[in-house]
PDB file of C-alpha atoms in Angstrom:
ATOM      1  CA  MET U   1      -0.007  -0.181   0.017  1.00  0.00           C
ATOM      2  CA  ASN U   2       1.455   3.609  -0.756  1.00  0.00           C
ATOM      3  CA  GLU U   3       2.235   5.513   2.269  1.00  0.00           C
ATOM      4  CA  HIS U   4       0.784   9.064   0.320  1.00  0.00           C
ATOM      5  CA  THR U   5      -2.222  10.194   0.728  1.00  0.00           C
ATOM      6  CA  VAL U   6      -3.657  12.510  -2.372  1.00  0.00           C
ATOM      7  CA  LEU U   7      -6.918  14.857  -2.195  1.00  0.00           C
ATOM      8  CA  VAL U   8      -8.937  15.106  -5.032  1.00  0.00           C
ATOM      9  CA  VAL U   9     -11.196  18.356  -4.979  1.00  0.00           C
ATOM     10  CA  GLU U  10     -13.580  18.139  -7.790  1.00  0.00           C
ATOM     11  CA  ASP U  11     -16.818  19.027  -8.241  1.00  0.00           C
ATOM     12  CA  ASP U  12     -18.019  16.968 -11.763  1.00  0.00           C
ATOM     13  CA  GLU U  13     -18.663  13.663 -10.099  1.00  0.00           C
ATOM     14  CA  ASP U  14     -17.813  11.355 -12.992  1.00  0.00           C
ATOM     15  CA  ILE U  15     -14.295  13.283 -12.647  1.00  0.00           C
ATOM     16  CA  SER U  16     -13.577  12.882  -9.402  1.00  0.00           C
ATOM     17  CA  ALA U  17     -14.398   8.921  -9.529  1.00  0.00           C
ATOM     18  CA  LEU U  18     -12.212   8.743 -12.584  1.00  0.00           C
ATOM     19  CA  LEU U  19      -9.215  10.562 -10.477  1.00  0.00           C
ATOM     20  CA  TYR U  20     -10.197   8.348  -7.655  1.00  0.00           C
ATOM     21  CA  TYR U  21     -10.046   4.837  -9.082  1.00  0.00           C
ATOM     22  CA  ASN U  22      -6.575   6.020 -11.205  1.00  0.00           C
ATOM     23  CA  LEU U  23      -5.238   6.801  -8.121  1.00  0.00           C
ATOM     24  CA  LYS U  24      -5.894   3.995  -6.141  1.00  0.00           C
ATOM     25  CA  ASN U  25      -5.133   1.730  -8.644  1.00  0.00           C
ATOM     26  CA  GLU U  26      -1.511   3.061  -7.947  1.00  0.00           C
ATOM     27  CA  GLY U  27      -1.765   2.789  -4.280  1.00  0.00           C
ATOM     28  CA  TYR U  28      -2.692   6.094  -3.486  1.00  0.00           C
ATOM     29  CA  ASN U  29      -4.754   6.862  -0.367  1.00  0.00           C
ATOM     30  CA  VAL U  30      -7.273   9.154  -1.418  1.00  0.00           C
ATOM     31  CA  LEU U  31      -9.559  11.794   0.152  1.00  0.00           C
ATOM     32  CA  LYS U  32     -12.804  13.375  -2.113  1.00  0.00           C
ATOM     33  CA  ALA U  33     -13.910  17.068  -1.656  1.00  0.00           C
ATOM     34  CA  TYR U  34     -16.749  18.090  -3.658  1.00  0.00           C
ATOM     35  CA  ASP U  35     -16.786  21.895  -3.237  1.00  0.00           C
ATOM     36  CA  GLY U  36     -14.287  24.465  -1.627  1.00  0.00           C
ATOM     37  CA  GLU U  37     -15.805  24.155   1.939  1.00  0.00           C
ATOM     38  CA  GLU U  38     -15.136  20.139   1.933  1.00  0.00           C
ATOM     39  CA  ALA U  39     -11.748  21.113   0.777  1.00  0.00           C
ATOM     40  CA  ILE U  40     -11.280  22.887   3.182  1.00  0.00           C
ATOM     41  CA  ARG U  41     -11.999  21.133   5.829  1.00  0.00           C
ATOM     42  CA  ALA U  42     -10.302  17.852   4.282  1.00  0.00           C
ATOM     43  CA  ILE U  43      -7.035  20.530   4.902  1.00  0.00           C
ATOM     44  CA  ASP U  44      -7.593  21.917   7.930  1.00  0.00           C
ATOM     45  CA  THR U  45      -8.287  18.522   9.755  1.00  0.00           C
ATOM     46  CA  SER U  46      -5.573  16.267   7.682  1.00  0.00           C
ATOM     47  CA  SER U  47      -2.168  16.243   9.115  1.00  0.00           C
ATOM     48  CA  HIS U  48      -1.001  13.658   6.320  1.00  0.00           C
ATOM     49  CA  LEU U  49      -1.413  14.806   2.904  1.00  0.00           C
ATOM     50  CA  SER U  50       1.091  14.398   0.407  1.00  0.00           C
ATOM     51  CA  LEU U  51      -0.436  16.179  -2.478  1.00  0.00           C
ATOM     52  CA  VAL U  52      -3.735  17.863  -4.006  1.00  0.00           C
ATOM     53  CA  LEU U  53      -5.803  17.860  -7.217  1.00  0.00           C
ATOM     54  CA  LEU U  54      -7.306  21.377  -6.953  1.00  0.00           C
ATOM     55  CA  ASP U  55     -10.423  22.192  -9.683  1.00  0.00           C
ATOM     56  CA  MET U  56     -10.703  25.731 -10.004  1.00  0.00           C
ATOM     57  CA  MET U  57     -14.204  26.178 -10.958  1.00  0.00           C
ATOM     58  CA  LEU U  58     -16.079  24.805  -7.240  1.00  0.00           C
ATOM     59  CA  PRO U  59     -18.989  25.256  -5.446  1.00  0.00           C
ATOM     60  CA  LYS U  60     -19.490  27.510  -2.461  1.00  0.00           C
ATOM     61  CA  ILE U  61     -15.901  28.457  -2.295  1.00  0.00           C
ATOM     62  CA  ASP U  62     -14.030  28.974  -5.266  1.00  0.00           C
ATOM     63  CA  GLY U  63     -10.363  26.761  -6.482  1.00  0.00           C
ATOM     64  CA  SER U  64      -8.374  29.833  -6.097  1.00  0.00           C
ATOM     65  CA  ASP U  65      -9.758  30.612  -2.773  1.00  0.00           C
ATOM     66  CA  VAL U  66      -8.548  27.056  -1.838  1.00  0.00           C
ATOM     67  CA  LEU U  67      -5.347  27.860  -2.620  1.00  0.00           C
ATOM     68  CA  LYS U  68      -4.909  30.593  -0.968  1.00  0.00           C
ATOM     69  CA  HIS U  69      -6.149  28.764   1.957  1.00  0.00           C
ATOM     70  CA  ILE U  70      -3.251  26.419   1.669  1.00  0.00           C
ATOM     71  CA  ARG U  71      -0.565  28.468   1.004  1.00  0.00           C
ATOM     72  CA  TYR U  72      -1.470  31.919   3.125  1.00  0.00           C
ATOM     73  CA  GLU U  73      -3.895  30.896   5.413  1.00  0.00           C
ATOM     74  CA  LYS U  74      -2.751  27.499   6.685  1.00  0.00           C
ATOM     75  CA  GLY U  75       0.890  28.271   5.261  1.00  0.00           C
ATOM     76  CA  LEU U  76       1.302  24.925   3.481  1.00  0.00           C
ATOM     77  CA  LYS U  77       4.786  26.047   1.576  1.00  0.00           C
ATOM     78  CA  ASP U  78       5.376  22.302   1.333  1.00  0.00           C
ATOM     79  CA  LEU U  79       2.473  21.000   0.132  1.00  0.00           C
ATOM     80  CA  PRO U  80       2.351  19.815  -3.649  1.00  0.00           C
ATOM     81  CA  VAL U  81      -0.450  21.611  -5.404  1.00  0.00           C
ATOM     82  CA  ILE U  82      -1.596  20.524  -8.791  1.00  0.00           C
ATOM     83  CA  ILE U  83      -4.507  22.637 -10.790  1.00  0.00           C
ATOM     84  CA  VAL U  84      -6.865  20.624 -12.947  1.00  0.00           C
ATOM     85  CA  SER U  85      -9.305  22.460 -14.817  1.00  0.00           C
ATOM     86  CA  ALA U  86     -11.323  23.285 -17.556  1.00  0.00           C
ATOM     87  CA  LYS U  87      -9.964  27.042 -17.664  1.00  0.00           C
ATOM     88  CA  THR U  88      -7.409  26.840 -20.489  1.00  0.00           C
ATOM     89  CA  ASP U  89      -6.282  30.761 -20.801  1.00  0.00           C
ATOM     90  CA  GLU U  90      -2.538  31.083 -20.624  1.00  0.00           C
ATOM     91  CA  SER U  91      -4.349  34.105 -17.617  1.00  0.00           C
ATOM     92  CA  ASP U  92      -5.827  31.564 -15.851  1.00  0.00           C
ATOM     93  CA  VAL U  93      -2.996  29.424 -15.650  1.00  0.00           C
ATOM     94  CA  VAL U  94      -0.281  32.320 -14.879  1.00  0.00           C
ATOM     95  CA  THR U  95      -2.745  33.118 -11.880  1.00  0.00           C
ATOM     96  CA  ALA U  96      -3.317  29.833 -10.430  1.00  0.00           C
ATOM     97  CA  LEU U  97       1.018  29.799 -10.432  1.00  0.00           C
ATOM     98  CA  GLU U  98       1.383  32.855  -9.066  1.00  0.00           C
ATOM     99  CA  LEU U  99      -1.218  32.324  -5.958  1.00  0.00           C
ATOM    100  CA  GLY U 100       1.100  28.883  -5.477  1.00  0.00           C
ATOM    101  CA  ALA U 101      -0.317  26.110  -7.713  1.00  0.00           C
ATOM    102  CA  ASP U 102       3.164  23.610  -8.602  1.00  0.00           C
ATOM    103  CA  ASP U 103       1.518  22.392 -11.734  1.00  0.00           C
ATOM    104  CA  TYR U 104      -1.474  22.972 -14.181  1.00  0.00           C
ATOM    105  CA  LEU U 105      -3.310  20.183 -16.308  1.00  0.00           C
ATOM    106  CA  CYS U 106      -5.827  21.388 -18.682  1.00  0.00           C
ATOM    107  CA  LYS U 107      -9.420  19.095 -18.990  1.00  0.00           C
ATOM    108  CA  PRO U 108      -9.583  17.241 -20.742  1.00  0.00           C
ATOM    109  CA  PHE U 109      -6.502  15.350 -19.492  1.00  0.00           C
ATOM    110  CA  SER U 110      -4.450  12.032 -19.835  1.00  0.00           C
ATOM    111  CA  SER U 111      -4.858   9.976 -16.885  1.00  0.00           C
ATOM    112  CA  LYS U 112      -1.219   9.089 -17.631  1.00  0.00           C
ATOM    113  CA  ILE U 113       0.213  12.116 -17.449  1.00  0.00           C
ATOM    114  CA  LEU U 114      -1.589  12.971 -14.541  1.00  0.00           C
ATOM    115  CA  LEU U 115      -0.368  10.359 -12.896  1.00  0.00           C
ATOM    116  CA  VAL U 116       3.180  11.364 -14.039  1.00  0.00           C
ATOM    117  CA  LYS U 117       2.746  14.328 -12.230  1.00  0.00           C
ATOM    118  CA  VAL U 118       1.797  13.293  -8.946  1.00  0.00           C
ATOM    119  CA  LYS U 119       4.293  10.913  -8.808  1.00  0.00           C
ATOM    120  CA  SER U 120       7.299  13.188  -9.704  1.00  0.00           C
ATOM    121  CA  LEU U 121       5.684  15.958  -7.205  1.00  0.00           C
ATOM    122  CA  ILE U 122       5.495  13.780  -4.808  1.00  0.00           C
ATOM    123  CA  LYS U 123       8.923  12.221  -5.267  1.00  0.00           C
ATOM    124  CA  LYS U 124      10.009  15.292  -5.623  1.00  0.00           C
ATOM    125  CA  ASN U 125       8.580  16.678  -2.426  1.00  0.00           C
ATOM    126  CA  LYS U 126       9.463  13.858  -0.107  1.00  0.00           C
ATOM    127  CA  VAL U 127      13.248  13.642  -1.225  1.00  0.00           C
ATOM    128  CA  PHE U 128      13.279  17.294  -0.768  1.00  0.00           C
ATOM    129  CA  SER U 129      11.947  17.457   2.824  1.00  0.00           C
ATOM    130  CA  ASN U 130      13.514  14.479   4.203  1.00  0.00           C
ATOM    131  CA  SER U 131      17.058  14.007   3.250  1.00  0.00           C
ATOM    132  CA  VAL U 132      20.302  16.069   3.551  1.00  0.00           C
ATOM    133  CA  SER U 133      20.577  18.545   0.958  1.00  0.00           C
ATOM    134  CA  ASP U 134      24.135  18.830  -1.093  1.00  0.00           C
ATOM    135  CA  THR U 135      23.579  22.388  -1.054  1.00  0.00           C
ATOM    136  CA  LYS U 136      24.573  24.818   1.332  1.00  0.00           C
ATOM    137  CA  PRO U 137      22.259  24.646   4.511  1.00  0.00           C
ATOM    138  CA  GLU U 138      22.195  28.595   4.352  1.00  0.00           C
ATOM    139  CA  PHE U 139      22.698  31.228   1.774  1.00  0.00           C
ATOM    140  CA  THR U 140      22.542  34.995   3.042  1.00  0.00           C
ATOM    141  CA  TYR U 141      23.515  37.597   0.364  1.00  0.00           C
ATOM    142  CA  LYS U 142      22.881  41.448   1.708  1.00  0.00           C
ATOM    143  CA  THR U 143      19.229  40.987   2.565  1.00  0.00           C
ATOM    144  CA  LEU U 144      18.226  37.488   1.486  1.00  0.00           C
ATOM    145  CA  LYS U 145      18.622  34.902   3.607  1.00  0.00           C
ATOM    146  CA  VAL U 146      17.565  31.621   2.285  1.00  0.00           C
ATOM    147  CA  ASN U 147      17.596  28.027   4.964  1.00  0.00           C
ATOM    148  CA  THR U 148      17.751  25.010   2.942  1.00  0.00           C
ATOM    149  CA  LEU U 149      17.074  22.845   5.844  1.00  0.00           C
ATOM    150  CA  LYS U 150      13.949  25.254   7.401  1.00  0.00           C
ATOM    151  CA  HIS U 151      12.867  25.815   3.859  1.00  0.00           C
ATOM    152  CA  GLU U 152      12.887  29.202   4.560  1.00  0.00           C
ATOM    153  CA  CYS U 153      13.323  32.493   2.590  1.00  0.00           C
ATOM    154  CA  PHE U 154      13.442  36.132   4.345  1.00  0.00           C
ATOM    155  CA  ILE U 155      14.371  39.817   2.770  1.00  0.00           C
ATOM    156  CA  ASP U 156      14.978  42.263   5.235  1.00  0.00           C
ATOM    157  CA  GLY U 157      13.826  39.846   7.737  1.00  0.00           C
ATOM    158  CA  LYS U 158      10.579  39.654   6.550  1.00  0.00           C
ATOM    159  CA  GLU U 159       9.580  35.671   5.296  1.00  0.00           C
ATOM    160  CA  ILE U 160       8.564  35.391   1.588  1.00  0.00           C
ATOM    161  CA  TYR U 161       6.617  32.552   1.232  1.00  0.00           C
ATOM    162  CA  LEU U 162       7.515  30.019  -2.368  1.00  0.00           C
ATOM    163  CA  THR U 163       5.866  27.112  -3.288  1.00  0.00           C
ATOM    164  CA  ALA U 164       7.736  23.944  -3.252  1.00  0.00           C
ATOM    165  CA  THR U 165       8.946  24.635  -6.538  1.00  0.00           C
ATOM    166  CA  GLU U 166      10.089  28.238  -6.287  1.00  0.00           C
ATOM    167  CA  PHE U 167      11.785  27.000  -3.519  1.00  0.00           C
ATOM    168  CA  ASN U 168      13.697  24.369  -5.683  1.00  0.00           C
ATOM    169  CA  ILE U 169      14.674  26.580  -8.026  1.00  0.00           C
ATOM    170  CA  ILE U 170      15.898  29.598  -5.999  1.00  0.00           C
ATOM    171  CA  THR U 171      18.052  26.625  -4.368  1.00  0.00           C
ATOM    172  CA  THR U 172      18.807  25.288  -7.355  1.00  0.00           C
ATOM    173  CA  LEU U 173      20.427  28.548  -9.149  1.00  0.00           C
ATOM    174  CA  ILE U 174      22.093  30.364  -5.913  1.00  0.00           C
ATOM    175  CA  ASN U 175      23.668  27.420  -5.215  1.00  0.00           C
ATOM    176  CA  ALA U 176      25.417  27.205  -8.803  1.00  0.00           C
ATOM    177  CA  GLU U 177      26.099  31.104  -8.844  1.00  0.00           C
ATOM    178  CA  GLY U 178      26.957  32.065 -12.416  1.00  0.00           C
ATOM    179  CA  VAL U 179      26.068  28.735 -14.172  1.00  0.00           C
ATOM    180  CA  THR U 180      23.482  28.959 -16.861  1.00  0.00           C
ATOM    181  CA  PHE U 181      20.777  26.452 -16.581  1.00  0.00           C
ATOM    182  CA  THR U 182      18.408  25.240 -19.754  1.00  0.00           C
ATOM    183  CA  ARG U 183      15.001  25.061 -19.085  1.00  0.00           C
ATOM    184  CA  PRO U 184      14.780  21.617 -19.422  1.00  0.00           C
ATOM    185  CA  ARG U 185      17.533  20.988 -17.063  1.00  0.00           C
ATOM    186  CA  ILE U 186      15.503  23.831 -14.379  1.00  0.00           C
ATOM    187  CA  ALA U 187      12.618  21.259 -14.850  1.00  0.00           C
ATOM    188  CA  GLU U 188      14.713  18.192 -14.432  1.00  0.00           C
ATOM    189  CA  LEU U 189      16.265  19.350 -11.074  1.00  0.00           C
ATOM    190  CA  THR U 190      13.120  20.771  -9.540  1.00  0.00           C
ATOM    191  CA  LYS U 191      10.603  18.050 -10.064  1.00  0.00           C
ATOM    192  CA  GLY U 192      12.312  15.277 -11.140  1.00  0.00           C
ATOM    193  CA  ASN U 193      12.832  13.338 -14.664  1.00  0.00           C
ATOM    194  CA  GLU U 194       9.553  12.562 -15.261  1.00  0.00           C
ATOM    195  CA  PHE U 195       7.838  16.024 -15.416  1.00  0.00           C
ATOM    196  CA  ILE U 196       6.802  16.948 -18.114  1.00  0.00           C
ATOM    197  CA  ALA U 197       7.435  20.618 -19.129  1.00  0.00           C
ATOM    198  CA  THR U 198       7.182  23.346 -21.873  1.00  0.00           C
ATOM    199  CA  ASP U 199       9.554  26.651 -22.153  1.00  0.00           C
ATOM    200  CA  ARG U 200       6.461  28.610 -21.133  1.00  0.00           C
ATOM    201  CA  THR U 201       5.891  26.640 -17.763  1.00  0.00           C
ATOM    202  CA  VAL U 202       9.657  27.159 -17.264  1.00  0.00           C
ATOM    203  CA  ASP U 203       9.262  30.680 -17.867  1.00  0.00           C
ATOM    204  CA  VAL U 204       5.900  31.383 -15.515  1.00  0.00           C
ATOM    205  CA  GLN U 205       7.903  29.925 -12.574  1.00  0.00           C
ATOM    206  CA  ILE U 206      10.484  32.074 -13.093  1.00  0.00           C
ATOM    207  CA  ALA U 207       8.349  34.828 -13.434  1.00  0.00           C
ATOM    208  CA  THR U 208       6.901  34.489 -10.281  1.00  0.00           C
ATOM    209  CA  LEU U 209       9.822  33.698  -8.329  1.00  0.00           C
ATOM    210  CA  ARG U 210      11.227  37.021  -9.569  1.00  0.00           C
ATOM    211  CA  LYS U 211       8.093  38.984  -8.653  1.00  0.00           C
ATOM    212  CA  LYS U 212       8.235  37.507  -5.068  1.00  0.00           C
ATOM    213  CA  LEU U 213      12.290  38.076  -4.421  1.00  0.00           C
ATOM    214  CA  GLY U 214      11.067  41.821  -5.169  1.00  0.00           C
ATOM    215  CA  LYS U 215      14.444  43.814  -5.360  1.00  0.00           C
ATOM    216  CA  TYR U 216      16.512  40.540  -5.947  1.00  0.00           C
ATOM    217  CA  ALA U 217      14.831  39.631  -8.402  1.00  0.00           C
ATOM    218  CA  ASN U 218      16.915  41.271 -11.557  1.00  0.00           C
ATOM    219  CA  ASN U 219      19.810  38.911  -9.749  1.00  0.00           C
ATOM    220  CA  ILE U 220      18.110  36.091 -11.902  1.00  0.00           C
ATOM    221  CA  LYS U 221      19.551  36.076 -15.214  1.00  0.00           C
ATOM    222  CA  THR U 222      17.434  35.525 -18.538  1.00  0.00           C
ATOM    223  CA  VAL U 223      20.471  34.208 -20.663  1.00  0.00           C
ATOM    224  CA  TRP U 224      18.997  34.643 -23.761  1.00  0.00           C
ATOM    225  CA  GLY U 225      17.621  31.348 -26.093  1.00  0.00           C
ATOM    226  CA  VAL U 226      19.044  29.240 -23.323  1.00  0.00           C
ATOM    227  CA  GLY U 227      17.931  29.718 -20.045  1.00  0.00           C
ATOM    228  CA  TYR U 228      18.501  31.174 -16.271  1.00  0.00           C
ATOM    229  CA  LYS U 229      21.487  31.987 -13.978  1.00  0.00           C
ATOM    230  CA  TRP U 230      22.051  33.595 -10.736  1.00  0.00           C
ATOM    231  CA  GLU U 231      24.209  36.454 -10.208  1.00  0.00           C
ATOM    232  CA  ASN U 232      25.380  38.134  -7.556  1.00  0.00           C
ATOM    233  CA  GLU U 233      25.982  41.553  -8.091  1.00  0.00           C
ATOM    234  CA  GLU U 234      28.706  43.992  -6.367  1.00  0.00           C
TER     235      GLU U 234
END
């Protein structure tokens, strides 16, 4: 039996049943919520969630508010969240990622791709959380401080809330200061070899990370046609 529990937040009973069947078939423990209120109640009462599959258009409380509750009210920065939504506009994807989603899958979706994404995110998050990393335990640059063991980021003494993906990206870049990483390499290092990403997906993650870094946003340099790197500036 798989040790991991996935919360499926989906108001369409047929899609919920499909997700439940596929996840159970892979050995996951599965909890279900059919509206935003049920989702928040499950999040508040379950201390062992490994991942959330979240629809954006939900009864009672919208999916975006559920996501805000996870990231900001509960402060669950490390809990992977995959949006599974019928909203396919680029602006919807960008908004969800900016709110803290780790990935976005548009309906109709491939069950095989969804399961790969679930497995990859859970695996990467477990390794990151439970193992001693080869990266420096703490990074300090001017008033920016990143603690890789505690998964904390501070600017001017104020904590900056980063998703697991954003935190993995910044630690990857700062621990190889000056080294350029291609977009596929960033996706591989931060989400695992099985992560299916486009250049646009990585670009959006970098954009949201830069926004949160504020005055240190420009330390993440774009290497045109290649990827990104971190540079300390005098």
